[in-house]
Amino acid sequence: MAITTNPNLKRMPDIMVSVRQLFGIDTDQQVPAFSQKQDNVPDVDDVYRFDKKTTLAILAGFAHNKRVMVQGYHGTGKSTHIEQVAARLNWPCIRINLDSHVSRIDLIGKDAIVVKEGKQMTEFKEGILPWALRNPCALVFDEYDAGRPDVMFVIQRVLEAEGRLTLLDQNEVIRPHPAFRIFATTNTVGLGDTSGLYHGTQQINQGQMDRWNIVAALNYLPDEEEVNIVLARVPAYRTDEGKKTVAAMVRMANLTRKGFIAGDLSTVMSPRTVINWAENAQIMEDLDFAFTLTFLNKCDELEKAIVAEYYQRCFDRALVKA
């Protein structure tokens, strides 16, 4: 069985950057990065706000080749957090959503019929995993706790320190590129959905969970931080009155999150929803109507009364259904 030689070994991080200067975190740490932007490097979001502990955990993954899992409620920005760290390091980043339709064949590859020199022949077409292993990139598995069992066992092998992948059909062993990194985002911590909030998630083999070196918990941002993000995205609200409105919008979002965690609501407002609400309010010139279009119409009919009560608490007026 052959171990392939990787032609991409020369593509390595070539500079060290200051965590303090790049992320505004009070530490003397330096991490490797690429001096030039390459293909598949995410675009930098200049107004993105980094959570200190989560950022340090992700940077440990990049700097020391640790397997990092980021856990938290949906809408907290888990995947975006990894992408934005990669963007500032000029590190290529690929995301895969492990929904129920992603199979072992999608990850590994399959034989396909191709035409060469006018003749049909069978040729092995690699999946995303062999390609990622051969390249300097960060591979992010989104919704990790929703992956199918056959897919999870494929991933388990590459989670180990050496992380070689054996392609039995090709009689080949792939050695990972030295700058290959692997991350995951998840709503649960591998114990299944004990809260009833995330249907479709399942328990993860504890032998596999043990292979994740670092598990970071990312929660919703403090109110002031979230207000600043909305104001950065929608500059029209940068007035005294606008800031008060955005603060009330964030309070409204927090009430839905508490209701979601308590089991009173099945739909929750993420920071992304608040930004969409603010943008839609500019378009519609009506905050209440924009809220209905952005969030209320997504809610279960039986839960709309609860949402309307939250709205009245925050804005001191009744929400009229559109």
XYZ file of C-alpha atoms in Angstrom:
322
model
C 0.000 0.000 0.000
C 1.502 3.287 -1.130
C 1.879 6.432 0.967
C 1.510 9.318 -1.444
C 3.983 12.184 -1.716
C 2.287 15.523 -1.273
C 3.202 18.165 -3.890
C 1.739 20.936 -1.694
C 4.246 20.579 1.163
C 5.944 23.873 0.238
C 2.724 25.801 0.951
C 3.229 26.435 4.639
C 2.558 29.352 7.022
C 5.507 31.687 6.500
C 5.052 34.424 9.152
C 4.258 34.747 12.849
C 1.593 37.279 13.864
C 0.739 38.884 17.194
C -2.532 37.786 18.778
C -2.730 41.151 20.547
C -2.445 43.154 17.336
C -4.650 40.914 15.217
C -7.449 40.080 17.663
C -7.124 42.687 20.422
C -6.553 40.060 23.132
C -4.152 40.957 25.940
C -1.553 38.211 25.461
C 1.991 37.936 24.139
C 1.149 34.854 22.075
C 2.139 34.659 18.440
C 0.609 32.281 15.914
C 1.662 31.132 12.439
C -0.057 32.646 9.428
C 0.275 32.979 5.668
C 1.663 36.259 4.347
C -0.373 36.031 1.126
C -4.077 35.381 0.679
C -4.808 32.137 -1.157
C -7.825 30.411 -2.663
C -10.566 29.463 -0.182
C -9.488 32.049 2.413
C -12.691 33.617 3.834
C -13.252 37.340 3.420
C -12.438 39.467 6.461
C -15.453 40.913 8.257
C -14.075 44.163 9.696
C -16.875 44.593 12.239
C -16.803 41.036 13.590
C -16.436 40.852 17.386
C -14.284 38.036 18.770
C -15.029 36.166 21.980
C -11.722 36.001 23.867
C -11.877 32.422 25.199
C -13.252 30.950 21.990
C -10.647 32.809 19.918
C -7.788 31.490 22.051
C -9.149 27.946 21.719
C -9.400 28.242 17.916
C -5.917 29.784 17.693
C -4.543 26.818 19.674
C -5.991 24.595 16.973
C -4.245 26.526 14.215
C -0.934 26.998 16.039
C -0.552 23.552 17.620
C -2.619 21.301 15.328
C -5.233 20.600 17.985
C -8.696 19.274 17.166
C -11.092 22.009 18.305
C -14.856 21.686 18.748
C -16.967 24.816 19.316
C -20.278 24.142 21.083
C -23.184 26.522 21.606
C -26.747 27.501 20.743
C -27.486 28.224 17.106
C -26.974 31.799 16.032
C -24.034 32.394 18.365
C -21.626 32.522 15.410
C -19.671 29.295 15.945
C -18.774 28.638 12.302
C -18.284 32.325 11.547
C -15.888 32.585 14.491
C -13.630 29.912 12.999
C -13.889 31.480 9.540
C -12.970 34.938 10.784
C -9.922 33.626 12.656
C -8.865 31.812 9.472
C -9.486 34.975 7.416
C -7.064 36.992 9.554
C -4.436 34.250 9.335
C -4.919 33.956 5.539
C -5.576 30.258 6.189
C -7.808 28.506 3.624
C -11.024 27.285 5.244
C -13.622 24.806 3.958
C -16.967 24.172 5.662
C -19.025 20.975 5.378
C -22.518 20.716 6.816
C -22.954 17.187 8.173
C -26.649 16.865 7.434
C -28.284 13.475 6.961
C -27.616 13.550 3.207
C -23.807 13.662 3.521
C -22.579 10.099 3.073
C -19.294 8.251 3.325
C -19.008 8.416 -0.476
C -19.318 12.216 -0.392
C -16.374 12.426 2.006
C -14.100 9.741 0.551
C -14.967 9.692 -3.142
C -16.292 7.194 -5.644
C -15.643 5.595 -9.007
C -17.111 7.597 -11.851
C -17.362 7.024 -15.608
C -15.255 9.508 -17.581
C -14.454 9.904 -21.270
C -10.791 10.072 -22.259
C -9.599 10.057 -25.859
C -13.079 9.099 -26.974
C -13.270 6.074 -24.681
C -15.344 5.527 -21.585
C -13.460 4.384 -18.524
C -13.857 4.225 -14.767
C -11.840 6.691 -12.696
C -11.799 7.364 -8.967
C -13.051 10.854 -8.085
C -11.831 12.023 -4.695
C -14.238 13.419 -2.135
C -13.632 16.516 -0.038
C -11.734 14.725 2.741
C -8.766 13.386 0.694
C -8.484 16.765 -1.045
C -8.501 18.680 2.251
C -5.921 16.346 3.805
C -3.515 17.071 0.963
C -3.828 20.836 1.246
C -3.014 23.555 3.789
C -6.555 24.245 4.939
C -8.879 24.241 7.913
C -11.727 21.758 7.464
C -14.812 22.703 9.517
C -17.576 20.147 10.146
C -20.778 22.082 10.863
C -23.651 20.430 12.770
C -21.206 17.716 13.836
C -23.717 16.044 16.150
C -26.131 15.498 13.237
C -23.711 13.371 11.196
C -24.583 9.820 10.115
C -22.780 6.963 11.925
C -20.956 5.771 8.784
C -19.674 9.316 8.215
C -18.564 9.731 11.829
C -16.382 6.637 11.708
C -14.648 7.947 8.586
C -13.874 11.191 10.418
C -12.717 9.390 13.557
C -9.533 8.123 11.898
C -8.360 11.576 10.783
C -8.956 13.027 14.253
C -5.886 11.258 15.587
C -2.562 13.086 15.814
C -1.105 11.572 12.620
C -4.542 11.393 11.033
C -3.653 9.295 7.990
C -6.543 8.300 5.764
C -6.530 4.863 4.114
C -8.255 4.550 0.735
C -8.708 0.790 0.483
C -10.111 0.859 -3.058
C -7.064 2.829 -4.247
C -4.487 0.936 -2.189
C -3.311 4.291 -0.880
C -2.593 5.972 2.448
C -2.879 9.768 2.540
C -0.622 11.574 4.984
C -2.164 14.914 6.060
C -0.485 18.148 5.031
C 1.398 19.745 7.974
C -0.892 22.784 7.717
C -4.120 20.761 7.628
C -6.399 21.594 10.565
C -9.766 20.202 11.618
C -12.590 21.898 13.539
C -16.224 21.167 14.341
C -19.270 23.105 15.482
C -22.070 21.487 17.444
C -25.206 22.379 19.371
C -24.716 19.601 21.936
C -21.597 18.068 23.476
C -22.010 14.609 22.009
C -24.520 13.342 24.581
C -27.568 13.710 22.357
C -30.404 16.209 22.577
C -31.429 15.945 26.237
C -33.233 19.323 26.114
C -35.489 18.659 23.123
C -34.232 21.838 21.433
C -32.287 20.232 18.582
C -34.123 17.485 16.750
C -31.941 15.356 14.490
C -28.875 15.427 16.720
C -27.586 12.211 18.192
C -25.089 10.837 20.645
C -21.475 10.755 19.500
C -19.245 7.776 20.202
C -17.291 8.701 23.330
C -14.136 7.227 21.816
C -14.510 9.827 19.094
C -15.329 12.660 21.492
C -12.101 11.828 23.337
C -10.162 12.610 20.157
C -11.262 16.251 20.246
C -8.457 17.950 22.158
C -10.314 21.196 22.922
C -14.033 21.903 23.398
C -14.940 25.605 23.576
C -18.379 26.859 24.642
C -19.632 29.937 22.781
C -22.670 31.731 24.167
C -24.547 34.810 22.991
C -22.659 38.082 23.281
C -23.293 40.589 26.086
C -26.010 43.113 25.215
C -23.588 45.995 24.675
C -21.456 43.968 22.247
C -24.478 42.851 20.253
C -25.783 46.435 20.077
C -22.420 47.561 18.701
C -22.516 44.843 16.047
C -25.983 45.884 14.876
C -24.937 49.543 14.787
C -21.874 48.612 12.738
C -24.040 46.697 10.255
C -26.820 49.281 10.042
C -25.175 52.727 10.439
C -28.518 54.544 10.114
C -29.204 53.686 13.762
C -26.123 55.551 15.021
C -28.245 58.297 16.572
C -29.377 58.699 20.166
C -32.861 57.500 19.295
C -31.532 54.758 17.033
C -29.271 53.382 19.749
C -32.216 53.176 22.148
C -34.204 51.302 19.507
C -31.391 48.824 18.855
C -30.940 48.263 22.600
C -34.649 47.384 22.838
C -34.305 45.056 19.835
C -31.455 43.214 21.534
C -33.492 42.937 24.757
C -36.289 41.441 22.675
C -33.879 38.909 21.181
C -32.641 37.940 24.653
C -36.190 37.288 25.839
C -36.738 34.866 22.934
C -33.480 33.108 23.816
C -34.524 32.678 27.433
C -37.910 31.427 26.248
C -36.212 29.024 23.849
C -33.946 27.618 26.576
C -36.921 27.301 28.951
C -38.895 25.428 26.294
C -41.563 28.126 25.879
C -40.539 28.904 22.288
C -39.388 26.668 19.470
C -37.893 29.578 17.477
C -35.163 31.921 18.655
C -33.731 35.239 17.517
C -30.050 35.056 16.693
C -27.810 38.124 16.289
C -28.260 37.592 12.556
C -32.037 37.918 13.002
C -31.632 41.223 14.846
C -29.476 42.592 12.024
C -32.045 41.444 9.438
C -34.787 43.094 11.492
C -32.882 46.392 11.594
C -32.225 46.256 7.839
C -35.847 45.365 7.053
C -37.052 48.220 9.273
C -35.035 50.608 7.117
C -36.639 49.195 3.989
C -40.216 49.087 5.348
C -39.898 52.269 7.433
C -41.893 50.425 10.096
C -40.196 48.620 12.998
C -43.264 46.583 14.007
C -44.053 45.406 10.483
C -40.390 44.564 9.905
C -40.395 42.447 13.075
C -43.432 40.552 11.832
C -41.777 39.822 8.496
C -38.382 38.999 9.999
C -39.313 36.848 12.982
C -42.964 36.631 14.041
C -44.101 34.876 10.854
C -41.531 32.136 11.527
C -43.070 31.318 14.899
C -45.594 28.627 15.741
C -49.138 30.023 15.827
C -49.556 29.009 19.464
C -46.359 30.815 20.456
C -47.079 34.169 18.792
C -48.922 35.429 21.870
C -45.787 34.848 23.978
C -43.662 36.700 21.424
C -46.155 39.579 21.356
C -45.935 39.799 25.151
C -42.137 39.995 24.953
C -42.480 42.753 22.348
C -44.777 44.817 24.559
C -42.309 44.515 27.444
C -39.473 45.882 25.313
C -41.274 48.582 23.311
C -44.213 49.446 25.588
C -46.743 48.979 22.796
C -48.846 46.142 21.456
C -47.678 44.305 18.369
C -50.385 44.466 15.717
C -50.412 41.375 13.503
C -49.805 42.211 9.847
